[in-house]
Tab-separated table of C-alpha atoms in Angstrom:
chain	number	residue	atom	x	y	z
A	1363	MET	CA	44.890	-8.278	2.165
A	1364	GLY	CA	44.695	-5.293	-0.278
A	1365	LYS	CA	43.035	-7.493	-3.005
A	1366	LEU	CA	40.371	-8.552	-0.430
A	1367	VAL	CA	39.728	-4.906	0.421
A	1368	ASP	CA	39.484	-3.953	-3.246
A	1369	LYS	CA	37.072	-6.898	-3.836
A	1370	TYR	CA	34.980	-5.772	-0.769
A	1371	LYS	CA	34.694	-2.283	-2.229
A	1372	THR	CA	33.380	-3.456	-5.604
A	1373	ILE	CA	31.472	-6.662	-4.597
A	1374	GLU	CA	28.098	-5.307	-5.898
A	1375	LYS	CA	29.497	-5.406	-9.433
A	1376	ASP	CA	29.539	-9.264	-9.123
A	1377	PHE	CA	25.759	-9.226	-8.487
A	1378	PHE	CA	24.353	-6.111	-10.363
A	1379	ASP	CA	25.026	-4.433	-13.628
A	1380	LEU	CA	26.343	-1.058	-12.494
A	1381	ASP	CA	26.555	1.716	-15.037
A	1382	ASP	CA	29.434	3.845	-13.483
A	1383	GLU	CA	29.025	6.702	-15.939
A	1384	ASN	CA	25.356	7.316	-15.349
A	1385	HIS	CA	25.200	5.743	-11.819
A	1386	ILE	CA	22.410	3.380	-12.587
A	1387	ALA	CA	22.093	-0.091	-11.152
A	1388	GLU	CA	20.289	-2.572	-13.554
A	1389	VAL	CA	18.273	-5.206	-11.709
A	1390	CYS	CA	16.152	-7.962	-13.098
A	1391	PHE	CA	13.279	-9.824	-11.476
A	1392	GLN	CA	11.504	-12.824	-13.014
A	1393	TYR	CA	7.977	-14.104	-12.427
A	1394	ASP	CA	5.536	-16.423	-14.087
A	1395	SER	CA	2.931	-13.679	-14.798
A	1396	PRO	CA	1.894	-10.233	-13.732
A	1397	GLU	CA	-0.543	-11.788	-11.302
A	1398	ASP	CA	2.516	-12.786	-9.328
A	1399	ILE	CA	3.326	-9.169	-8.484
A	1400	PHE	CA	-0.258	-7.962	-7.655
A	1401	ASP	CA	-2.220	-8.332	-4.431
A	1402	GLU	CA	-5.299	-10.293	-5.428
A	1403	ALA	CA	-6.882	-9.825	-2.095
A	1404	ILE	CA	-7.336	-6.058	-2.612
A	1405	ARG	CA	-9.861	-4.948	-5.287
A	1406	THR	CA	-9.078	-1.416	-6.316
A	1407	LYS	CA	-9.477	0.568	-9.615
A	1408	GLU	CA	-5.744	-0.107	-10.385
A	1409	PRO	CA	-4.122	-3.352	-9.363
A	1410	MET	CA	-1.941	-2.931	-6.204
A	1411	MET	CA	1.525	-4.530	-5.955
A	1412	ASN	CA	1.784	-7.153	-3.429
A	1413	GLN	CA	3.997	-6.818	-0.371
A	1414	ASP	CA	6.514	-9.344	-1.637
A	1415	PHE	CA	7.105	-7.388	-4.761
A	1416	ILE	CA	7.382	-4.148	-2.856
A	1417	GLU	CA	9.895	-5.676	-0.290
A	1418	ARG	CA	11.924	-7.077	-3.178
A	1419	ILE	CA	12.209	-3.511	-4.597
A	1420	THR	CA	13.009	-1.838	-1.262
A	1421	ASN	CA	15.560	-4.677	-0.377
A	1422	THR	CA	17.262	-4.020	-3.711
A	1423	PHE	CA	17.748	-0.403	-2.841
A	1424	ASP	CA	19.697	-1.533	0.305
A	1425	GLN	CA	21.834	-4.087	-1.790
A	1426	THR	CA	22.898	-1.504	-4.437
A	1427	PRO	CA	25.197	1.442	-3.725
A	1428	ASP	CA	23.496	4.564	-2.552
A	1429	SER	CA	24.978	6.694	-5.187
A	1430	TYR	CA	23.163	4.684	-7.933
A	1431	LYS	CA	19.624	4.900	-9.169
A	1432	LEU	CA	17.681	1.720	-9.527
A	1433	ASN	CA	16.470	0.541	-12.897
A	1434	ILE	CA	14.234	-2.536	-12.625
A	1435	HIS	CA	13.484	-4.926	-15.439
A	1436	VAL	CA	10.693	-7.420	-14.785
A	1437	LEU	CA	10.496	-10.481	-16.842
A	1438	PHE	CA	7.399	-12.691	-17.179
A	1439	ASP	CA	7.079	-16.227	-18.686
A	1440	ASP	CA	3.600	-15.029	-19.815
A	1441	MET	CA	2.279	-11.454	-19.656
A	1442	GLY	CA	-1.339	-12.653	-20.095
A	1443	ASN	CA	-3.754	-9.796	-20.798
A	1444	TYR	CA	-1.224	-7.118	-19.825
A	1445	ASP	CA	1.073	-5.028	-22.153
A	1446	LYS	CA	4.246	-3.253	-21.257
A	1447	GLU	CA	2.755	0.265	-21.181
A	1448	THR	CA	-0.030	-0.723	-18.887
A	1449	LEU	CA	2.246	-2.548	-16.520
A	1450	THR	CA	4.558	0.458	-16.501
A	1451	GLU	CA	1.721	2.932	-15.715
A	1452	ILE	CA	0.333	0.586	-12.898
A	1453	SER	CA	3.755	0.273	-11.350
A	1454	ARG	CA	4.351	4.117	-11.540
A	1455	LYS	CA	1.117	4.800	-9.738
A	1456	ASN	CA	1.862	2.173	-7.168
A	1457	ILE	CA	5.377	3.607	-6.383
A	1458	LEU	CA	3.848	7.172	-6.177
A	1459	LEU	CA	1.127	5.802	-3.743
A	1460	LEU	CA	3.735	3.943	-1.727
A	1461	SER	CA	5.869	7.108	-1.603
A	1462	LYS	CA	2.926	9.241	-0.503
A	1463	LEU	CA	1.750	6.856	2.209
A	1464	HIS	CA	5.159	6.497	3.762
A	1465	SER	CA	5.656	10.283	3.558
A	1466	GLU	CA	2.542	10.872	5.407
A	1467	GLN	CA	3.610	8.330	8.037
A	1468	VAL	CA	6.924	10.135	8.407
A	1469	LYS	CA	5.001	13.403	8.903
A	1470	LYS	CA	2.712	11.839	11.584
A	1471	GLN	CA	5.810	10.311	13.386
A	1472	ASN	CA	7.504	13.765	13.231
A	1473	ARG	CA	4.429	15.434	14.748
A	1474	LEU	CA	4.280	12.806	17.532
A	1475	ALA	CA	8.066	13.251	18.348
A	1476	LEU	CA	7.574	16.997	18.430
A	1477	SER	CA	4.573	16.605	20.746
A	1478	LEU	CA	6.545	14.373	23.096
A	1479	CYS	CA	9.411	17.020	23.236
A	1480	ALA	CA	6.707	19.602	24.114
A	1481	LEU	CA	5.470	17.297	26.861
A	1482	GLY	CA	9.027	16.807	28.175
A	1483	ALA	CA	9.652	20.571	28.090
A	1484	PHE	CA	6.265	21.048	30.094
A	1485	PHE	CA	7.596	18.743	32.843
A	1486	ILE	CA	10.880	20.394	32.900
A	1487	VAL	CA	9.288	23.724	33.537
A	1488	LEU	CA	6.983	22.032	36.115
A	1489	THR	CA	10.011	20.635	37.877
A	1490	ILE	CA	11.681	24.071	38.006
A	1491	ALA	CA	8.409	25.618	39.318
A	1492	VAL	CA	8.118	22.908	41.979
A	1493	ASN	CA	11.630	23.357	43.049
A	1494	ASN	CA	11.345	27.118	43.245
A	1495	ILE	CA	7.980	26.932	45.285
A	1496	TRP	CA	8.903	23.985	47.487
A	1497	THR	CA	12.307	24.541	48.881
A	1498	ALA	CA	12.189	22.270	51.922
A	1499	TYR	CA	14.048	18.945	51.141
A	1500	THR	CA	11.519	16.442	52.601
A	1501	LEU	CA	10.736	12.818	51.711
A	1502	PRO	CA	7.560	13.788	49.726
A	1503	LYS	CA	9.633	16.495	47.850
A	1504	GLN	CA	12.280	13.750	47.020
A	1505	ILE	CA	9.558	11.423	45.696
A	1506	ILE	CA	7.983	14.269	43.567
A	1507	ASP	CA	11.544	15.269	42.239
A	1508	PHE	CA	12.207	11.563	41.372
A	1509	VAL	CA	8.780	11.254	39.509
A	1510	LEU	CA	9.230	14.574	37.644
A	1511	ASP	CA	12.716	13.619	36.681
A	1512	ILE	CA	11.399	10.463	35.013
A	1513	VAL	CA	8.366	11.979	33.364
A	1514	SER	CA	10.381	14.930	32.015
A	1515	THR	CA	13.083	12.605	30.378
A	1516	VAL	CA	11.020	9.702	29.110
A	1517	PRO	CA	9.228	11.833	26.479
A	1518	PHE	CA	12.503	13.037	25.006
A	1519	TRP	CA	13.810	9.428	24.824
A	1520	SER	CA	10.608	8.311	23.213
A	1521	ALA	CA	10.739	11.261	20.681
A	1522	ALA	CA	14.351	10.357	19.858
A	1523	ASP	CA	13.542	6.634	19.287
A	1524	ILE	CA	10.530	7.648	17.058
A	1525	TYR	CA	12.545	10.297	15.067
A	1526	PHE	CA	15.917	8.565	14.664
A	1527	ALA	CA	15.177	4.852	14.812
A	1528	THR	CA	11.692	4.421	13.334
A	1529	GLY	CA	11.473	7.591	11.333
A	1530	SER	CA	14.858	7.212	9.660
A	1531	GLU	CA	13.858	3.909	8.000
A	1532	LYS	CA	10.786	5.411	6.512
A	1533	ARG	CA	12.516	8.636	5.464
A	1534	LYS	CA	15.162	6.534	3.691
A	1535	LEU	CA	12.477	4.481	1.877
A	1536	VAL	CA	10.709	7.729	0.814
A	1537	SER	CA	14.006	9.212	-0.486
A	1538	ASN	CA	14.849	5.961	-2.242
A	1539	LEU	CA	11.544	5.827	-3.975
A	1540	LEU	CA	11.612	9.533	-4.936
A	1541	HIS	CA	15.314	10.008	-5.672
A	1542	ARG	CA	16.896	6.669	-6.408
A	1543	PHE	CA	14.146	4.936	-8.353
A	1544	HIS	CA	15.090	5.418	-12.087
A	1545	GLY	CA	12.523	3.335	-13.739
A	1546	ILE	CA	10.779	-0.067	-14.283
A	1547	SER	CA	10.189	-1.992	-17.408
A	1548	PHE	CA	8.324	-5.163	-18.250
A	1549	GLU	CA	8.707	-7.767	-20.891
A	1550	GLU	CA	7.808	-11.299	-21.761
A	1551	ILE	CA	10.555	-13.883	-22.099
A	1552	SER	CA	10.564	-15.149	-25.564
A	1553	HIS	CA	10.570	-18.955	-25.735
A	1554	SER	CA	12.405	-20.068	-28.714
């Protein structure tokens, strides 16, 4: 059983080249040409990476140990009209744009969660005020208490869901792109 546990702890080494000294995971992707990593449907000044390529990068972050930075090598059968430096600059800009967009989404989600908490706090204060003013325990008071109890707790649950569930995924992606992304290189496979 001990050998199985040891193998479990180091299984990533069977799939990725891990530099234990520098904590860098080397990953290699292969495509026919640079057009395979760009989104041809979007015309911008700089080519934009397609969703499949971005997902491949983000999935690789999840597949490699968190303590390792990711160094990506992209191999092409034919680089066409692109050179290594141009592709590196395009990818660097795409990674920065992706980081910025997700970071802004995280900020929006955080503001929404905070607004929901404020709304929940307002309804708690309203509940306290209603209970202090309306002391008779009647059927209408029971209904109002029930409704106020729901509307004061639902915003907190929604805020928690936004912050912890949805927000944590985006925060992790931004953190990976900003802190675990070591570099990306491109080269053409030599056909000998």
